Short mmCIF file of C-alpha atoms and ligand atoms in Angstrom, two decimals:
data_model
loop_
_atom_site.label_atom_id
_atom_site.label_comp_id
_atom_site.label_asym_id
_atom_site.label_seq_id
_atom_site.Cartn_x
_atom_site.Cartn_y
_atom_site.Cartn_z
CA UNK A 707 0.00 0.00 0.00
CA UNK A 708 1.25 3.41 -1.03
CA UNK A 709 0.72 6.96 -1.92
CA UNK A 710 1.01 7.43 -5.49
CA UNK A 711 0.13 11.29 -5.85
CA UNK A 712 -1.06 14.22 -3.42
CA UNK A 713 -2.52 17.09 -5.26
CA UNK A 714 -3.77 20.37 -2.87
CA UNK A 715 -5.52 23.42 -3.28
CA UNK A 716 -5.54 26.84 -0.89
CA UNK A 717 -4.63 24.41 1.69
CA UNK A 718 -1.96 26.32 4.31
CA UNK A 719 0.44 27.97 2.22
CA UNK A 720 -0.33 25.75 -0.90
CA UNK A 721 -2.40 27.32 -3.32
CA UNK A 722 -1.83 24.34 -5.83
CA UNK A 723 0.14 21.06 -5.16
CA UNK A 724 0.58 18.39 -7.35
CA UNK A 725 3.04 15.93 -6.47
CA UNK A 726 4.59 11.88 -7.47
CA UNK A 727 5.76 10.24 -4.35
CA UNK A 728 7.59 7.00 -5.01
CA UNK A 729 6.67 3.87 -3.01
CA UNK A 730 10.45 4.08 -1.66
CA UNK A 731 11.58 7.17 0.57
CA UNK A 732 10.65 10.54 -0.39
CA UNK A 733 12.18 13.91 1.16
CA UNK A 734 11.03 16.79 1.35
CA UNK A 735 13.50 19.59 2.26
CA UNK A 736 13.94 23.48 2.83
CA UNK A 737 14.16 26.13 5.21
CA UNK A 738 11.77 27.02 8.23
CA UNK A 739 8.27 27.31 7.57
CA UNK A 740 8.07 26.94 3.57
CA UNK A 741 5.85 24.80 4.07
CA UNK A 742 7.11 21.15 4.33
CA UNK A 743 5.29 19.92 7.62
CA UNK A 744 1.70 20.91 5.53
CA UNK A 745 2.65 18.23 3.47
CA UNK A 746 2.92 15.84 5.82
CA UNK A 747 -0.09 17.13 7.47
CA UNK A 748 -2.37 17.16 4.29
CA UNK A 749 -1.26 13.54 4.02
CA UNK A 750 -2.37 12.47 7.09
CA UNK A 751 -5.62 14.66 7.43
CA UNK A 752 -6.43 12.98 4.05
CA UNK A 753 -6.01 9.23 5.71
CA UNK A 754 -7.63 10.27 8.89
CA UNK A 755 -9.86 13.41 8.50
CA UNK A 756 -7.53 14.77 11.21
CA UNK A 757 -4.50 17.09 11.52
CA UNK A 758 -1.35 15.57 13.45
CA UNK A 759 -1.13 18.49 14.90
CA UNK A 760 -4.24 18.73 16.38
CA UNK A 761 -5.69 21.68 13.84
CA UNK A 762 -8.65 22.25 12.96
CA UNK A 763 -10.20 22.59 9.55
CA UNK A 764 -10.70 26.55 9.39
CA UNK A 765 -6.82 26.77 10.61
CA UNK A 766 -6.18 24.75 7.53
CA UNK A 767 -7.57 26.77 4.76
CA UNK A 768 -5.28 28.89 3.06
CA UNK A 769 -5.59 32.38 4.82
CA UNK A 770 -8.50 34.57 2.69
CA UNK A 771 -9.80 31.44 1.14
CA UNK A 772 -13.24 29.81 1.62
CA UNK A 773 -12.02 26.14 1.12
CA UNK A 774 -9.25 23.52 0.62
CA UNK A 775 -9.35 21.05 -1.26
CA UNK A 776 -6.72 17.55 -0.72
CA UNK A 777 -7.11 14.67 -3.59
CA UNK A 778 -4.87 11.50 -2.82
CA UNK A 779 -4.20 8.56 -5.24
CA UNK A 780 -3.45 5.71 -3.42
CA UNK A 781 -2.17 2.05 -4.98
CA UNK A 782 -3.35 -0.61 -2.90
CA UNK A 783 -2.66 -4.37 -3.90
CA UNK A 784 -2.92 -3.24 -7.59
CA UNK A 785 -5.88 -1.56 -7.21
CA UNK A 786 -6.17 2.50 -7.17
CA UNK A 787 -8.27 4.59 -5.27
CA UNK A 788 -9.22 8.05 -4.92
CA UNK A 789 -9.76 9.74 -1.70
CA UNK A 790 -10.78 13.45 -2.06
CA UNK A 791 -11.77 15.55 0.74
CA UNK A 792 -12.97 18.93 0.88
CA UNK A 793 -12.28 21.12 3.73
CA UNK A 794 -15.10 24.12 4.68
CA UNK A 795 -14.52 27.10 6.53
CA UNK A 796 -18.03 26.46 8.52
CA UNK A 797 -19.13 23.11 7.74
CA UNK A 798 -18.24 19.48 8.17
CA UNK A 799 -15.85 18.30 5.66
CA UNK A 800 -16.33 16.75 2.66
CA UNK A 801 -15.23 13.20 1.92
CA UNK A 802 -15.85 10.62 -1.07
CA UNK A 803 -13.72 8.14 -1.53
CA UNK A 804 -13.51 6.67 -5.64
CA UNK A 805 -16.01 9.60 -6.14
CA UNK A 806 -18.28 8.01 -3.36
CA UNK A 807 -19.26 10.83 -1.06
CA UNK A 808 -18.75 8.84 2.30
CA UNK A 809 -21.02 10.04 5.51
CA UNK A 810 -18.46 8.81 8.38
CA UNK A 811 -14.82 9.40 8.76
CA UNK A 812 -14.74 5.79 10.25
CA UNK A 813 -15.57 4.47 6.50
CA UNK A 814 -12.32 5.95 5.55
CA UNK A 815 -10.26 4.01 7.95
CA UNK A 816 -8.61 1.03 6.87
CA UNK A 817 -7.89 2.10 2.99
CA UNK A 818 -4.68 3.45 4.26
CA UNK A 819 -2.82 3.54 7.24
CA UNK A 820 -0.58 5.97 8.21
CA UNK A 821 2.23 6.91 11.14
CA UNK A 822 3.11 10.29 11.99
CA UNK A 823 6.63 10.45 14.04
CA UNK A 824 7.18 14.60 15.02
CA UNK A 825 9.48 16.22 17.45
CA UNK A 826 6.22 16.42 19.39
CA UNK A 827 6.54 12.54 19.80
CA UNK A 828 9.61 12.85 20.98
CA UNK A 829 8.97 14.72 23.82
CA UNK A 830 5.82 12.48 24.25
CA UNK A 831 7.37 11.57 27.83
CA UNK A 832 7.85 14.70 29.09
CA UNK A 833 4.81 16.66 28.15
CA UNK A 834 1.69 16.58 29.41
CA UNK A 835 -0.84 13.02 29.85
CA UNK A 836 -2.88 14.88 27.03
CA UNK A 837 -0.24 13.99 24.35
CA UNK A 838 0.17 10.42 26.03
CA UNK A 839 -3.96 9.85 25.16
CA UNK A 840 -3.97 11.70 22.19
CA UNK A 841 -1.00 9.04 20.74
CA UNK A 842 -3.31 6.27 22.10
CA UNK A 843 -6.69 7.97 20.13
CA UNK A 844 -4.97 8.75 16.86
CA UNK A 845 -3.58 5.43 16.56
CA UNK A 846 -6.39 3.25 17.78
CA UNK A 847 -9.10 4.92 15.93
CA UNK A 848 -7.29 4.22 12.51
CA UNK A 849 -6.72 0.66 14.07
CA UNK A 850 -10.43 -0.04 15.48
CA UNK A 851 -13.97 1.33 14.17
CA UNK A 852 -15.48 -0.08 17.62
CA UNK A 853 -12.35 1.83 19.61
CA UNK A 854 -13.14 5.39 17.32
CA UNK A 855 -17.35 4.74 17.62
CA UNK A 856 -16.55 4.68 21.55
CA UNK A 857 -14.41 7.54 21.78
CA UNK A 858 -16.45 9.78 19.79
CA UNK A 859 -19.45 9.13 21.95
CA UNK A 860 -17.18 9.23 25.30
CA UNK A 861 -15.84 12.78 24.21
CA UNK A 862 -19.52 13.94 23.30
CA UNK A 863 -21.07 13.18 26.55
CA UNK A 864 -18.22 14.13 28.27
CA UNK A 865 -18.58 17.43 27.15
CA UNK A 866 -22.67 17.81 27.23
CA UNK A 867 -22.50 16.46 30.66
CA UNK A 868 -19.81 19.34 31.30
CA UNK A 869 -22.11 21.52 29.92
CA UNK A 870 -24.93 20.47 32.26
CA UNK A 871 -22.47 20.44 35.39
CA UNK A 872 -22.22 24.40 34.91
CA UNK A 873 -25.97 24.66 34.72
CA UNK A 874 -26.63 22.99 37.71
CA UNK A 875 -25.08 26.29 39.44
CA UNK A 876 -27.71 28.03 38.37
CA UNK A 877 -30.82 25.18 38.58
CA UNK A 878 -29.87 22.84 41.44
CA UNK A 879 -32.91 20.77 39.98
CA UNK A 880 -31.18 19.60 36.93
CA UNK A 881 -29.41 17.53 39.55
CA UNK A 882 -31.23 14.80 38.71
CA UNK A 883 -30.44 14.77 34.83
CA UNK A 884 -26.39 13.58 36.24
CA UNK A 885 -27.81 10.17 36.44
CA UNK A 886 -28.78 9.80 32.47
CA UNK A 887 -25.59 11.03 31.40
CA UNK A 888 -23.57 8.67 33.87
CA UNK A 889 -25.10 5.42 32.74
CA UNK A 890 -23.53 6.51 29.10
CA UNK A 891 -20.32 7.87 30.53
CA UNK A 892 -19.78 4.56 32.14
CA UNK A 893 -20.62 2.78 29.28
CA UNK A 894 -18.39 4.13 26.75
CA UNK A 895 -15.72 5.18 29.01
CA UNK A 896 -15.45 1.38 30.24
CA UNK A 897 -15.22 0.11 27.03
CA UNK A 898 -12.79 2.51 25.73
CA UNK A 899 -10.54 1.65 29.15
CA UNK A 900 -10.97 -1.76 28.12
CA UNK A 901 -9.52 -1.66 24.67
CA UNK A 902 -6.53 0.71 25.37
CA UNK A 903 -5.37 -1.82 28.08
CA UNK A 904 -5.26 -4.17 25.47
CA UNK A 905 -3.33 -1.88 22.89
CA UNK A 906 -0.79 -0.74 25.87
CA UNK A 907 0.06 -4.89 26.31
CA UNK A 908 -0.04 -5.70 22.97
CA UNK A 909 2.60 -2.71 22.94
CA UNK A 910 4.34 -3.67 25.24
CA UNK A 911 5.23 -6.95 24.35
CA UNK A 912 7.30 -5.38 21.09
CA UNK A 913 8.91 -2.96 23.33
CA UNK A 914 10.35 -5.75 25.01
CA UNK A 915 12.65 -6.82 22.26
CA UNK A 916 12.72 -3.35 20.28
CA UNK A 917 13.85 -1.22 23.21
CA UNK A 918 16.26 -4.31 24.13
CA UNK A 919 18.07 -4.19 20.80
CA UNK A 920 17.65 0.11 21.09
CA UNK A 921 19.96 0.12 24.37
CA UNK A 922 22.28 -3.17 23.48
CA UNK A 923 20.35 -4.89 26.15
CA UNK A 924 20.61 -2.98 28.64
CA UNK A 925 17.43 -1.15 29.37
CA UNK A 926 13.57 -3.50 29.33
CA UNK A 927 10.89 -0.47 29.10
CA UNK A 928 7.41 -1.19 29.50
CA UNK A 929 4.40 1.03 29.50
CA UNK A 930 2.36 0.96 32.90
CA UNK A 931 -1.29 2.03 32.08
CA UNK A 932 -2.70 4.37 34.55
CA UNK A 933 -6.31 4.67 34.12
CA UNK A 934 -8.17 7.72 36.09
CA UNK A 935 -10.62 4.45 37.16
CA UNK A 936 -10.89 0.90 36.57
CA UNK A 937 -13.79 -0.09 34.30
CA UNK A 938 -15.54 -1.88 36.91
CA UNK A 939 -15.30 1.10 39.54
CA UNK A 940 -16.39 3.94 37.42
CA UNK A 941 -19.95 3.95 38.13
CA UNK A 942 -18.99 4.20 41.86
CA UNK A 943 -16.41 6.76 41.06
CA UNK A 944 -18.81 8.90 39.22
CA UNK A 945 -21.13 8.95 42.34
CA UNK A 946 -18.67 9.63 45.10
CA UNK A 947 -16.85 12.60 42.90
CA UNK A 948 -20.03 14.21 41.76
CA UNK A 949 -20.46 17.32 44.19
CA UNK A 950 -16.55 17.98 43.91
CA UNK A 951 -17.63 17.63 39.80
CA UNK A 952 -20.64 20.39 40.57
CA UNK A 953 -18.03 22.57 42.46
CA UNK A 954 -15.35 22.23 39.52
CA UNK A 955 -18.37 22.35 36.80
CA UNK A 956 -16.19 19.56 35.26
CA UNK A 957 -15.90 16.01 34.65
CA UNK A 958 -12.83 15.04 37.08
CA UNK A 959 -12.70 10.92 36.55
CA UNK A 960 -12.91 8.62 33.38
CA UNK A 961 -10.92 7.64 30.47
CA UNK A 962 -10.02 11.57 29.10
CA UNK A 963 -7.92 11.70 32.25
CA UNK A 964 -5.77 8.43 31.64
CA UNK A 965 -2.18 8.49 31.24
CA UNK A 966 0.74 5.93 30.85
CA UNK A 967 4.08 5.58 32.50
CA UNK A 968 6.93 4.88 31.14
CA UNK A 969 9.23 2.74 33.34
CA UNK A 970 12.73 1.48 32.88
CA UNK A 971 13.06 -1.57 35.56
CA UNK A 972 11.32 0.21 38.20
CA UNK A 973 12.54 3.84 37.33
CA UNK A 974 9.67 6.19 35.75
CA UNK A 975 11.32 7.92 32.91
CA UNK A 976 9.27 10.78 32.82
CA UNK A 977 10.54 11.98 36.71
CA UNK A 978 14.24 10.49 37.15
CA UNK A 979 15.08 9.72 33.02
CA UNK A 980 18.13 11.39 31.12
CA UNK A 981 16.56 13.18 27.76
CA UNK A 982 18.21 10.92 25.94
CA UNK A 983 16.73 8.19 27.44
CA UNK A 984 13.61 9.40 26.98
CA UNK A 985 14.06 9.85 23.45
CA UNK A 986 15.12 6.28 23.10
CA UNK A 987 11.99 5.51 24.41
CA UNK A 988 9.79 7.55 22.66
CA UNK A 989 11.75 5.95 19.22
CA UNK A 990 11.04 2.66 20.54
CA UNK A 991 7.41 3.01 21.33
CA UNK A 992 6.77 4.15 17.77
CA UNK A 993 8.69 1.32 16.52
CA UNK A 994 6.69 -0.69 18.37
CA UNK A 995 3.76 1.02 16.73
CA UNK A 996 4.97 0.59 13.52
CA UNK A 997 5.14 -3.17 14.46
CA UNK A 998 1.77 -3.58 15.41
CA UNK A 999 0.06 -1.99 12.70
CA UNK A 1000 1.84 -4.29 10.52
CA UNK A 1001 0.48 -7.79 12.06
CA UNK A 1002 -2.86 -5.89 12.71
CA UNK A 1003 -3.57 -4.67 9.60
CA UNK A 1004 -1.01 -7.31 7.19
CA UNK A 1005 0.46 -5.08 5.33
CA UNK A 1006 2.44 -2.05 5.41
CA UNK A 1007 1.47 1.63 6.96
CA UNK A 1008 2.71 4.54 5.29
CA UNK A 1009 5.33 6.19 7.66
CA UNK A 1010 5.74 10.34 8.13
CA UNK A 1011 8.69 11.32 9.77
CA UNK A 1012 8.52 14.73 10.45
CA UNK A 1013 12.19 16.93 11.29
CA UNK A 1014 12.96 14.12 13.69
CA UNK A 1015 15.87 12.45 11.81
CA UNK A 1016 18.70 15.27 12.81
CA UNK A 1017 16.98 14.95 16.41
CA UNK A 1018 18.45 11.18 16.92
CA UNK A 1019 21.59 10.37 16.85
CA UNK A 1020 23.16 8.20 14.00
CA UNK A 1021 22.76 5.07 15.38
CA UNK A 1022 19.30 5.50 16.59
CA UNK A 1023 18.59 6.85 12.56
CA UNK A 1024 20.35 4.28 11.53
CA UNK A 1025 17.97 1.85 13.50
CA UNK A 1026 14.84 3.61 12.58
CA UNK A 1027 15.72 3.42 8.78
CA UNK A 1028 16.68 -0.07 8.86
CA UNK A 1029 13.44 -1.00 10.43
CA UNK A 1030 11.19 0.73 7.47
CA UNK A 1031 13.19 -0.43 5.00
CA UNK A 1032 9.67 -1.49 3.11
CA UNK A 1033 7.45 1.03 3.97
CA UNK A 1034 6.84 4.15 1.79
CA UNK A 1035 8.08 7.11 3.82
CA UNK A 1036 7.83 10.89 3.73
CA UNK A 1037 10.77 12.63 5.33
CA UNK A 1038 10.98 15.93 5.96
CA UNK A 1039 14.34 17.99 7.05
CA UNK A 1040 15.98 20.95 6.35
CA UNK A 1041 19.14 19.87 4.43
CA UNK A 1042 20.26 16.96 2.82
CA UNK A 1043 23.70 16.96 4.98
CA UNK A 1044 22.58 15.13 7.22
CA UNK A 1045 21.84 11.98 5.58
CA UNK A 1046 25.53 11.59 3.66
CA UNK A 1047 27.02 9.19 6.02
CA UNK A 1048 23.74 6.89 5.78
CA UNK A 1049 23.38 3.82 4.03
CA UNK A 1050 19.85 3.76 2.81
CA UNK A 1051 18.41 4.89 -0.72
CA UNK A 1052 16.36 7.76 -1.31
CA UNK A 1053 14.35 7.26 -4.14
CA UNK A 1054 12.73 11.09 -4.75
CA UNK A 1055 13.83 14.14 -3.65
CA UNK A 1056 11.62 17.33 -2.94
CA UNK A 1057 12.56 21.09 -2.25
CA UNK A 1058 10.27 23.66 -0.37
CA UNK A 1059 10.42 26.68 -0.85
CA UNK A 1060 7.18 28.83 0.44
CA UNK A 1061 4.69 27.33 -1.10
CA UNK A 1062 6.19 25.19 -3.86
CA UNK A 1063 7.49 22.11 -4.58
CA UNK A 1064 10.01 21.46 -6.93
CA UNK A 1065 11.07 17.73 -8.10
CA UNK A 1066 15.09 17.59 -7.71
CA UNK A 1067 16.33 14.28 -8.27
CA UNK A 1068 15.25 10.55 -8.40
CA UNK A 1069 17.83 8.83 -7.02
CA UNK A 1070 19.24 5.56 -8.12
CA UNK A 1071 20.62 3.81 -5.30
N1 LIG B 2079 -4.03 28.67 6.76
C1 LIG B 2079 -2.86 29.10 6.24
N2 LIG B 2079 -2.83 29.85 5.11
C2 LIG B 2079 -1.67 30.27 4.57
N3 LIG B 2079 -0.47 29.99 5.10
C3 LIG B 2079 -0.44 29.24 6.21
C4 LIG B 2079 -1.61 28.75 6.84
N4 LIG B 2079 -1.26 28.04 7.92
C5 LIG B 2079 0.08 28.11 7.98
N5 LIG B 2079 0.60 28.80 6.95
C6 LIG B 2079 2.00 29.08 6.63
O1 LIG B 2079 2.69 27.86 6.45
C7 LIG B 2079 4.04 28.04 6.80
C8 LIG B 2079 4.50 26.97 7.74
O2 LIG B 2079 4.49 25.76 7.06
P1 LIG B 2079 5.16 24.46 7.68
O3 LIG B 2079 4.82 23.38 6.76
O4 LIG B 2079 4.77 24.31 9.11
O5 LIG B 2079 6.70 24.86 7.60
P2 LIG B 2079 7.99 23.94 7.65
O6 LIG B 2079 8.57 23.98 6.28
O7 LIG B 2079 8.87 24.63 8.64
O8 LIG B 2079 7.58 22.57 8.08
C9 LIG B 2079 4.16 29.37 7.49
O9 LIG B 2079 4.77 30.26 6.59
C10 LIG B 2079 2.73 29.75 7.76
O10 LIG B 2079 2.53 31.13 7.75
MG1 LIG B 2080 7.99 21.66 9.96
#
């Protein structure tokens, strides 16, 4: 499964793009904020109706403009398809895949899979638990249409029962109303507590070797799950936090206040690791990502790597590049120093320069 062509209009700082990736590596270069990381965005909005860096549609538009407009051509075991979406400044977006206007994102998961790896990643440890749940949501809801149903109807009722929290300051009789909205918290929220477990072992058991190999054997990391509650005490949880909830006027328990550890042995990373050791980490868990997508789905993702090559050293790039050595990739940096002393072939080169793409070499290796 790869990209074959991206083509964009008034998206960002693109008024037109129309570009050939090759199923090999492709890089993208230039200088700061020409435009390379809308690329990589516009491909992964395209495959999951969302921006990796948490945008949001009107954000996307190219400033003055009314709409954008993103058209992918994708080659999938011999077969093409066409995913076009259509971005509006006040409406839903638009999405038809093969000219088949589609009516939920969810039907547009599966047809391609792809894996984002920013700077932002790397510092997954250190920031906040939102970034830790927002890696678990992006990847599970390209992963599982159950997982993404769940989560969408969490988040919703999360936020109308915020809504009705503040109310009840001004009409203690709405009071009552907390009950309705609980039943569906706790139904949701269990089930999405449920599967994430299960993707945080199922993670965890490539770390194991990954992270081994990483440090030369020398470090086992393994994510420790911390769920706000347990899925069988969030019903009770619910009830014993509700007045402190009607104080706060928010939701203070459930699945959007999960996090994960990351532990070394019995060290947590986040409080007592070196940065470098964190950044090992964070490479390893989206190895391990990587890993799992490819014995979930059975075939290959398509990988992003965002400005985080000249962040790792040359042994950990070295590592990361021999690991996707057949998966179409999208790399974007700001020269093409860096990669001289590496031994991997880059099969189409891009430069950026605000706005425009120019094709500079296809490389023979
Ligand atoms: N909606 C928009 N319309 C026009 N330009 C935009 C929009 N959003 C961002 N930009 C421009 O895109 C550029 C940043 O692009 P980006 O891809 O992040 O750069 P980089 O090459 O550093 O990765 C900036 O010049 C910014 O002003
Ligand atoms: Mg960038």
């Amino acid at each position: 499964m790869y990209v074959e062509s991206l083509a964009l209009e008034n998206y960002r700082n693109y008024a037109h793009l129309s570009v050939n990736l090759s199923p090999g590596i492709n890089i993208f270069f230039g200088d700061n904020a020409q435009g390379k990381t809308n690329v990589l965005e516009a491909l992964y909005m395209c495959a999951t109706t969302k921006s990796h860096r948490g945008s949001r549609d009107r954000e996307i538009i190219r400033f003055g403009e009314e709409e954008a407009h993103i058209r992918m051509l994708l080659s999938k075991e011999h077969v093409r398809h066409k995913i076009d979406m259509h971005l509006k400044k006040n409406k839903s977006k638009g999405i038809a895949i093969d000219g088949i206007p589609i009516r939920k994102s969810g039907e547009l998961f599966g047809l391609v899979h792809m894996i984002c790896f920013s700077p932002e990643d790397l510092a997954m440890i250190k920031n906040g638990p939102g970034e830790r749940r927002r890696f678990l949501d992006l990847e599970l809801c390209q992963l599982d249409k159950v997982y993404l149903h769940n989560i969408s109807n969490y988040n919703k009722i999360v936020n109308q029962r915020n809504n009705l929290l503040k109310q009840i300051g001004f009409d203690s009789a709405l009071k009552d109303t907390l009950d309705i909205w609980d039943m569906q918290m706790v139904n949701y929220g269990r089930k999405v507590i449920e599967t994430r477990k299960l993707f945080i072992a199922q993670l965890n058991e490539w770390l194991e070797q990954i992270h081994g190999r990483l440090t030369g054997n020398r470090e086992k990391l393994q994510l420790v799950y911390q769920p706000s509650t347990e899925p069988e005490d969030f019903e009770r949880a619910l009830l014993s936090r509700r007045e402190q909830d009607i104080r706060m006027k928010m939701s203070g328990t459930g699945p959007h206040r999960d996090d994960f550890l990351f532990m070394v042995g019995n060290v947590d990373i986040r409080k007592f690791g070196s940065q470098g050791q964190q950044r090992t980490a964070a490479l390893s868990l989206k190895l391990a990502e990587i890993e799992l997508v490819r014995q979930s789905i059975g075939g290959e993702p398509v990988l992003l790597l965002d400005d985080v090559l000249s962040e790792l050293d040359s042994s950990r790039q070295n590592y990361l590049l021999d690991c996707i050595k057949d998966i179409q990739t999208v790399i974007t940096c700001t020269g093409l120093d860096e990669f001289v002393n590496h031994r991997f072939n880059i099969d189409r080169i891009f430069k950026v320069t605000d706005g425009t793409v120019d094709f500079v070499n296809e490389v023979v290796g």
